[in-house]
Each structure stands twice: as structure tokens, then as C-alpha cells.
Amino acid sequence: MIGWAVFLASYIGSALMLIYVLLFGQTQFHRDGVVGRCHVFVTSSLWEYIGCLGMRLCGPRVVACFSCFGNYCCHKPNPFMQLIYLGLVLPGFYIFVKNAFPLIPNAYVPAYHKYGAVLSVAITLASFALVSFSDPGTITKRNVNRYNSYPLDNVLYFEKQCQTCGISRPARSKHCRVCNKCVAVQDHHCPWVNNCIGERNARWFLLFLLCTALLCAYCLYLTAMIILSIVDENGLMRPDTFIRTPHGNLRPVTFPIALHYILFTTGLLAPLGAFSGILSLVMYGFFCYQLYHVLRGVTTNETFKWSDLEYEAHKRHRKAGRQGAPPPLRNAYNRGWLANLCAVVYPLSTRPARTVRR
């Protein structure tokens, strides 16, 4: 039992550490440190080592095939990650229905939670479909003026022509190499929804993250309440509860015995609840990280640009022999947290009256 607890804690810690390295490894605070070197290793050096090892073991043809497959998965629109997401939600819901519904209602879980579980999954899948198939704010020659709602700050964005799309790129837009199109206020390309996250669907992406986090937390809550009802109804934690051994002797119910009984009674429900609890922490972390960017008036793409500019400013500051920190850079697109949030909930390009500024 202790071994499983150590394994679970190590797994959670490793997953959180990897997410932190991937998200913050290239920021100004970590770029020259251990976290920055770990980021370079995970995103670059590791795959070079794997490629060299594969070349020696399998030959160039096999490596070339895997390279083409990896290029398609990582740099072309494809539904693989969407299928993985559905492969987690739908089988998980089936396991929950099969193992949890027969145990509802009980002393802690009223019967209406059956309908609540179905409704929660339906809402989460609806948000997934909404962000997957919504327009992120695709810019074309015909609608480019619609997305000129932000001025060029001449810090991050300058007058620039997109050679692929043949348009004068509006401020805060970016050409996505995966989708092969320019997207207004492009945040990032999300493989989990096989779509870009931009001005017009950032609100649905936040909704999707929140719904997925709440669904996982709800599954953990119901699982915990079902297990608690089993423990209470069978007196598994009472000191006067005994079981009869195959030899006819009575022995008190210990924690391992109670755990085995719970796993036997609930099937895969307990592992599903534990897995959902871990995912809920990860999804809440992503949601808060994304919401933090929204309130500050920056996108994920702009965050890395600001980090690069601040890093260069600190290098020039130190090279000039000056003390302290350089003057802070001003974000022209930060209009206050409320206005920033409103611009995501009600995008400027969808409003009837806009001021076009260049």
C-alpha cells in the first residue's frame, strides 16, 4: 500500500514538474537556470538523442517514416489528440455509469446525481465541440478590416505583410503554421481541439477548460462520497467490526482489508476517481494560467515575446554596467482587467461599432 502511495505521489509530482518546465522554462526567470536547461532538453535535445538511437537500431528508413508521422501529428491539422480526449472522457463515463450508478442513491449521494453526471458530461462535450469547430478569427483579404481593432504598438507589432495570406497583418494577429492561416489575437494552436485559439473562440476555450476541470472534480467528489457510504454502511472504520478468516477465526478489519473490500465493491470506480482528481488539478492550473493571461491583456504568444524583450533588456542593462532593473516595458493592450475580460467574452470584432486604428 505504501508503495502505491509513493508511486502515485511520484507520478503527480513528475507530471506537475514537467508541465512547469514546459510552460515556464523559457521565461526570463528560468531561461539561464536549471529549469531553462531542462526545457531545452525536453523540447530539443531529448528528441535528437532518440533520433540518433533510432538511426542506429532501426536504420534511416524507419526513422524517416517516424519523422514523417511525427511531423504530421505535430505540424499538420489532425484529430489524434481530439480522439485521445474522447477516449478519456467516454470510456471514463462508461466506467462511472457501470460501477457508480448501481450504488446511487446512498446515504451521501442523492438519486439526482445520476442526472447531474449525465448533464455534466453532455455540457463538457458540448464545450469541446464548440471550441473545436468554432472560428478562431480567421483573417482573409475580404474581412481584414474587421480585425483592425487594435493599434500597432511598434514594440511587438509593426506594419507587416503576410506573404502566405497576402494581407497586411493586423496588430496581435499571427500566421499559424499548423492551420496555415492568419488568426486575429492568436493565442496558440491547441492540438487537443485541433484548432487555433484566437479572438473569436478564446471564450469557448476558457469554458472548455473550466468544464473539464469541474467534470473531473465532480467525478472525484461522487467517488469519494460513494466510498464513504460503503465505509459507513459496513462499519469498515469501526474498531468493533470483525471478519471471519477461512480458518474460522475472527480478526479486526484493518485498512488494507477495508481497501480491498472497497476495490472489490466499486470495481474501477476508485482508480477513476483518483485519476480524475489528478486531472482536475492539472485542468484548474491550465484554466487559471489562461485566465491570468486574459486579465493581464496578453496572449500566450505575446507572453513569450514579452519574455524575450525583457530578457534582452536585462542583458543590455547589465552589459552597460547599470545597477538595478531596467525600466519596465509597457503593454499597450492592457486596458485593465475588466476591459480585458470583456474583450474576450465579447470580442471587439463582433461588436457593431469599432474604432479602426493602425
Coordinates of C-alpha atoms in Angstrom, one line a residue:
M1 CA 0.0 0.0 0.0
I2 CA 2.8 2.4 0.9
G3 CA 4.5 1.5 -2.4
W4 CA 1.4 2.5 -4.4
A5 CA 1.1 5.8 -2.4
V6 CA 4.8 6.6 -3.2
F7 CA 4.2 5.7 -6.9
L8 CA 1.1 8.0 -7.1
A9 CA 2.9 10.9 -5.4
S10 CA 5.9 10.5 -7.6
Y11 CA 3.7 10.4 -10.7
I12 CA 1.8 13.5 -9.7
G13 CA 5.0 15.3 -8.8
S14 CA 6.7 14.4 -12.1
A15 CA 3.7 15.4 -14.2
L16 CA 3.4 18.8 -12.4
M17 CA 7.2 19.4 -12.8
L18 CA 7.1 18.6 -16.5
I19 CA 4.2 20.9 -17.0
Y20 CA 6.0 23.7 -15.1
V21 CA 9.2 23.2 -17.2
L22 CA 7.2 23.3 -20.5
L23 CA 5.3 26.4 -19.5
F24 CA 7.9 28.5 -17.7
G25 CA 11.2 27.1 -18.9
Q26 CA 11.8 29.9 -21.4
T27 CA 10.7 32.8 -19.2
Q28 CA 13.2 35.4 -18.1
F29 CA 13.5 33.9 -14.6
H30 CA 14.4 30.4 -15.7
R31 CA 16.0 30.7 -19.1
D32 CA 19.6 30.6 -17.8
G33 CA 18.9 28.3 -14.9
V34 CA 18.2 24.6 -14.3
V35 CA 14.6 24.9 -15.4
G36 CA 15.6 26.5 -18.7
R37 CA 18.1 23.8 -19.4
C38 CA 15.5 21.1 -18.6
H39 CA 13.2 22.9 -21.1
V40 CA 15.8 22.7 -23.8
F41 CA 16.5 19.1 -23.1
V42 CA 12.8 18.0 -23.1
T43 CA 11.9 20.0 -26.2
S44 CA 15.0 19.6 -28.3
S45 CA 18.0 17.5 -27.0
L46 CA 15.9 14.5 -25.9
W47 CA 14.4 14.1 -29.4
E48 CA 17.8 14.4 -31.0
Y49 CA 19.2 11.6 -28.8
I50 CA 16.1 9.5 -29.6
G51 CA 16.6 10.1 -33.4
C52 CA 20.3 9.1 -33.2
L53 CA 19.4 6.0 -31.2
G54 CA 16.6 5.1 -33.6
M55 CA 19.0 5.6 -36.5
R56 CA 21.5 3.0 -35.0
L57 CA 18.8 0.5 -34.1
C58 CA 16.3 0.7 -36.9
G59 CA 18.0 2.4 -39.8
P60 CA 17.3 5.6 -41.7
R61 CA 14.1 4.3 -43.5
V62 CA 12.3 3.5 -40.3
V63 CA 13.4 6.8 -38.7
A64 CA 12.3 8.7 -41.8
C65 CA 8.8 7.1 -41.5
F66 CA 8.5 8.0 -37.8
S67 CA 9.7 11.5 -38.6
C68 CA 7.0 12.0 -41.3
F69 CA 4.4 10.6 -38.9
G70 CA 5.6 13.0 -36.1
N71 CA 5.6 15.9 -38.5
Y72 CA 2.1 15.1 -39.4
C73 CA 1.0 14.8 -35.8
C74 CA 2.7 18.0 -34.6
H75 CA 2.7 20.3 -37.6
K76 CA -0.5 19.4 -39.6
P77 CA -4.2 19.6 -38.6
N78 CA -5.2 16.2 -37.4
P79 CA -7.8 14.7 -35.0
F80 CA -5.4 12.5 -33.0
M81 CA -5.5 14.5 -29.8
Q82 CA -9.2 15.0 -30.1
L83 CA -9.6 11.2 -30.3
I84 CA -7.4 10.8 -27.2
Y85 CA -9.6 13.3 -25.3
L86 CA -12.8 11.5 -26.3
G87 CA -11.0 8.2 -25.5
L88 CA -10.6 9.5 -21.9
V89 CA -14.0 11.1 -21.4
L90 CA -16.3 8.5 -23.0
P91 CA -14.8 5.3 -21.5
G92 CA -14.4 7.1 -18.2
F93 CA -18.1 7.9 -18.2
Y94 CA -18.9 4.3 -19.1
I95 CA -16.9 3.0 -16.2
F96 CA -18.6 5.5 -13.9
V97 CA -22.1 4.5 -15.1
K98 CA -21.3 0.8 -14.8
N99 CA -19.8 1.0 -11.3
A100 CA -21.3 4.0 -9.6
F101 CA -24.9 4.1 -10.8
P102 CA -25.8 0.8 -9.0
L103 CA -24.5 2.4 -5.8
I104 CA -26.6 5.6 -6.2
P105 CA -28.6 6.7 -4.2
N106 CA -27.0 6.2 -0.8
A107 CA -26.6 8.0 2.5
Y108 CA -24.4 10.7 0.9
V109 CA -25.3 10.8 -2.8
P110 CA -29.0 11.5 -3.7
A111 CA -30.5 10.0 -6.8
Y112 CA -30.5 13.2 -8.8
H113 CA -26.7 13.0 -9.1
K114 CA -27.3 10.4 -11.8
Y115 CA -28.8 13.1 -14.0
G116 CA -26.2 15.5 -12.8
A117 CA -23.4 13.2 -14.1
V118 CA -25.0 12.8 -17.5
L119 CA -25.6 16.5 -17.7
S120 CA -22.0 17.4 -16.7
V121 CA -20.6 15.1 -19.4
A122 CA -23.0 16.5 -22.0
I123 CA -22.0 20.1 -21.2
T124 CA -18.3 19.3 -21.3
L125 CA -18.6 17.5 -24.6
A126 CA -20.7 20.5 -26.0
S127 CA -17.9 22.9 -24.9
F128 CA -15.3 20.6 -26.5
A129 CA -17.3 20.6 -29.8
L130 CA -17.8 24.4 -29.6
V131 CA -14.2 25.2 -29.3
S132 CA -13.1 22.6 -31.8
F133 CA -15.4 23.8 -34.7
S134 CA -15.6 27.5 -33.9
D135 CA -13.9 30.1 -36.0
P136 CA -10.9 31.5 -34.1
G137 CA -10.9 34.7 -36.1
T138 CA -9.6 33.7 -39.5
I139 CA -8.3 36.8 -41.4
T140 CA -8.7 37.0 -45.1
K141 CA -8.5 39.7 -47.7
R142 CA -12.2 40.2 -47.5
N143 CA -12.5 40.7 -43.8
V144 CA -9.1 42.1 -42.7
N145 CA -10.6 45.5 -41.8
R146 CA -12.9 43.8 -39.3
Y147 CA -9.9 42.8 -37.2
N148 CA -8.2 46.2 -37.1
S149 CA -9.5 47.0 -33.7
Y150 CA -6.1 47.1 -32.0
P151 CA -3.3 49.7 -32.8
L152 CA 0.2 48.7 -33.8
D153 CA 2.3 49.3 -30.7
N154 CA 5.7 49.3 -32.6
V155 CA 7.1 47.1 -29.9
L156 CA 5.6 43.7 -30.5
Y157 CA 3.8 44.5 -33.7
F158 CA 4.8 46.6 -36.7
E159 CA 3.4 47.1 -40.2
K160 CA 3.9 43.7 -41.7
Q161 CA 2.7 41.8 -44.8
C162 CA 1.8 38.1 -44.6
Q163 CA 3.4 36.6 -47.6
T164 CA 1.3 33.4 -47.4
C165 CA -2.1 35.1 -47.0
G166 CA -1.3 38.2 -49.0
I167 CA -2.7 40.6 -46.4
S168 CA -1.4 43.4 -44.2
R169 CA -1.4 41.6 -40.9
P170 CA -3.4 43.4 -38.1
A171 CA -1.9 44.0 -34.7
R172 CA -1.9 41.0 -32.4
S173 CA -2.5 38.6 -35.2
K174 CA -0.2 35.7 -36.2
H175 CA 0.1 33.3 -39.0
C176 CA -0.4 29.7 -37.7
R177 CA 1.9 27.3 -39.4
V178 CA -0.3 24.3 -38.5
C179 CA -3.6 25.8 -39.8
N180 CA -1.8 27.8 -42.5
K181 CA -3.9 30.9 -41.9
C182 CA -3.7 34.2 -40.1
V183 CA -5.7 34.4 -36.8
A184 CA -6.7 37.5 -35.0
V185 CA -5.3 37.8 -31.4
Q186 CA -3.8 34.4 -31.9
D187 CA -3.1 32.8 -28.5
H188 CA -1.8 29.4 -29.5
H189 CA -2.7 26.3 -31.6
C190 CA -4.3 23.7 -29.3
P191 CA -3.9 20.1 -30.6
W192 CA -6.5 18.9 -28.1
V193 CA -9.2 20.7 -30.0
N194 CA -7.4 20.7 -33.4
N195 CA -8.0 24.4 -33.7
C196 CA -6.3 27.7 -33.2
I197 CA -7.3 29.7 -30.1
G198 CA -7.9 33.3 -31.2
E199 CA -10.1 36.4 -30.6
R200 CA -13.4 34.7 -31.5
N201 CA -13.1 31.4 -29.7
A202 CA -10.9 32.2 -26.6
R203 CA -14.1 32.5 -24.5
W204 CA -15.1 29.0 -25.6
F205 CA -11.6 27.7 -24.8
L206 CA -11.8 29.1 -21.3
L207 CA -15.3 27.4 -21.0
F208 CA -13.9 24.1 -22.2
L209 CA -11.0 24.2 -19.6
L210 CA -13.4 25.1 -16.8
C211 CA -16.0 22.4 -17.8
T212 CA -13.3 19.7 -18.0
A213 CA -11.9 20.7 -14.6
L214 CA -15.3 20.8 -13.0
L215 CA -16.2 17.4 -14.5
C216 CA -13.1 15.8 -13.1
A217 CA -13.7 17.4 -9.7
Y218 CA -17.3 16.2 -9.8
C219 CA -16.3 12.7 -10.6
L220 CA -13.8 12.7 -7.6
Y221 CA -16.5 14.1 -5.3
L222 CA -19.1 11.5 -6.2
T223 CA -16.5 8.7 -6.0
A224 CA -15.4 9.9 -2.5
M225 CA -19.0 10.1 -1.3
I226 CA -19.8 6.6 -2.6
I227 CA -16.8 5.1 -0.9
L228 CA -17.7 6.9 2.3
S229 CA -21.2 5.5 2.2
I230 CA -19.7 2.0 1.7
V231 CA -17.4 2.5 4.7
D232 CA -20.2 3.7 6.9
E233 CA -22.8 1.1 5.9
N234 CA -20.4 -1.7 6.5
G235 CA -18.7 -0.2 9.6
L236 CA -15.2 -0.6 8.0
M237 CA -13.6 2.0 10.2
R238 CA -15.2 0.9 13.5
P239 CA -12.9 -0.9 15.9
D240 CA -15.7 -3.5 16.7
T241 CA -16.0 -4.7 13.2
F242 CA -14.5 -8.1 12.5
I243 CA -14.3 -10.6 9.6
R244 CA -14.1 -14.3 9.7
T245 CA -11.0 -15.9 8.2
P246 CA -11.1 -19.2 6.2
H247 CA -10.0 -21.0 9.4
G248 CA -13.0 -19.7 11.3
N249 CA -11.1 -17.1 13.4
L250 CA -12.3 -13.5 13.9
R251 CA -9.9 -10.7 13.1
P252 CA -10.4 -6.9 13.1
V253 CA -10.9 -5.1 9.8
T254 CA -7.6 -3.3 9.0
F255 CA -7.0 -0.6 6.5
P256 CA -5.7 -3.0 3.8
I257 CA -8.7 -5.3 4.3
A258 CA -11.1 -2.3 4.0
L259 CA -9.3 -1.1 0.9
H260 CA -9.5 -4.5 -0.8
Y261 CA -13.3 -4.6 0.1
I262 CA -13.8 -1.1 -1.4
L263 CA -12.0 -2.0 -4.6
F264 CA -13.9 -5.3 -4.9
T265 CA -17.2 -3.5 -4.4
T266 CA -16.6 -0.5 -6.6
G267 CA -14.5 -2.0 -9.4
L268 CA -12.7 0.6 -11.4
L269 CA -14.5 3.5 -9.8
A270 CA -11.8 4.2 -7.2
P271 CA -8.9 4.4 -9.7
L272 CA -11.2 6.5 -12.0
G273 CA -11.8 8.9 -9.1
A274 CA -8.1 9.2 -8.3
F275 CA -7.2 9.8 -11.9
S276 CA -10.0 12.4 -12.2
G277 CA -8.7 14.2 -9.1
I278 CA -5.2 14.5 -10.7
L279 CA -6.6 15.7 -14.0
S280 CA -8.8 18.3 -12.2
L281 CA -5.7 19.8 -10.6
V282 CA -3.9 20.0 -14.0
M283 CA -7.0 21.5 -15.7
Y284 CA -7.6 24.0 -13.0
G285 CA -3.9 25.0 -13.3
F286 CA -4.3 25.5 -17.1
F287 CA -7.5 27.4 -16.6
C288 CA -6.0 29.8 -14.0
Y289 CA -2.9 30.2 -16.2
Q290 CA -5.1 31.1 -19.2
L291 CA -7.3 33.4 -17.2
Y292 CA -4.3 35.2 -15.7
H293 CA -3.1 36.0 -19.3
V294 CA -6.6 37.3 -20.2
L295 CA -6.8 39.6 -17.2
R296 CA -3.3 41.0 -18.0
G297 CA -4.3 41.6 -21.6
V298 CA -1.7 39.3 -23.2
T299 CA -1.9 36.1 -25.2
T300 CA 0.3 33.0 -24.7
N301 CA 2.2 34.0 -27.9
E302 CA 2.7 37.6 -26.6
T303 CA 3.9 36.3 -23.2
F304 CA 6.9 34.6 -24.9
K305 CA 7.5 37.8 -26.9
W306 CA 7.5 40.0 -23.8
S307 CA 9.8 37.5 -22.1
D308 CA 12.3 37.7 -24.9
L309 CA 12.2 41.5 -24.9
E310 CA 12.6 41.7 -21.1
Y311 CA 15.5 39.2 -21.3
E312 CA 17.3 41.3 -23.9
A313 CA 16.6 44.5 -22.0
H314 CA 18.2 43.0 -18.8
K315 CA 21.2 41.8 -20.8
R316 CA 21.8 45.3 -22.3
H317 CA 21.2 46.8 -18.8
R318 CA 23.9 44.5 -17.3
K319 CA 26.3 45.0 -20.2
A320 CA 26.1 48.7 -19.7
G321 CA 27.1 48.3 -16.1
R322 CA 23.9 49.8 -14.7
Q323 CA 22.6 48.8 -11.3
G324 CA 19.0 47.6 -10.5
A325 CA 16.4 46.6 -13.1
P326 CA 15.8 48.3 -16.4
P327 CA 12.6 50.4 -16.9
P328 CA 9.6 48.1 -17.3
L329 CA 8.1 47.6 -20.7
R330 CA 4.5 48.9 -21.2
N331 CA 1.8 46.7 -22.7
A332 CA -0.3 48.9 -24.9
Y333 CA -3.0 46.3 -25.0
N334 CA -3.6 46.1 -21.2
R335 CA -6.7 48.2 -20.7
G336 CA -7.4 47.0 -17.1
W337 CA -8.6 43.5 -16.1
L338 CA -12.3 44.2 -16.6
A339 CA -11.9 45.6 -20.1
N340 CA -9.5 42.8 -21.0
L341 CA -12.0 40.2 -19.8
C342 CA -14.9 41.9 -21.7
A343 CA -12.8 41.8 -24.9
V344 CA -12.6 38.1 -24.6
V345 CA -16.2 37.4 -23.6
Y346 CA -17.5 39.9 -26.2
P347 CA -14.7 40.2 -28.9
L348 CA -14.1 43.6 -30.5
S349 CA -14.5 42.1 -34.0
T350 CA -18.1 41.0 -33.2
R351 CA -19.2 44.4 -31.9
P352 CA -21.3 46.6 -34.2
A353 CA -19.3 49.7 -33.7
R354 CA -15.5 49.7 -33.6
T355 CA -12.7 52.2 -34.0
V356 CA -10.2 51.1 -36.6
R357 CA -6.7 52.1 -35.6
R358 CA -3.4 51.5 -37.2

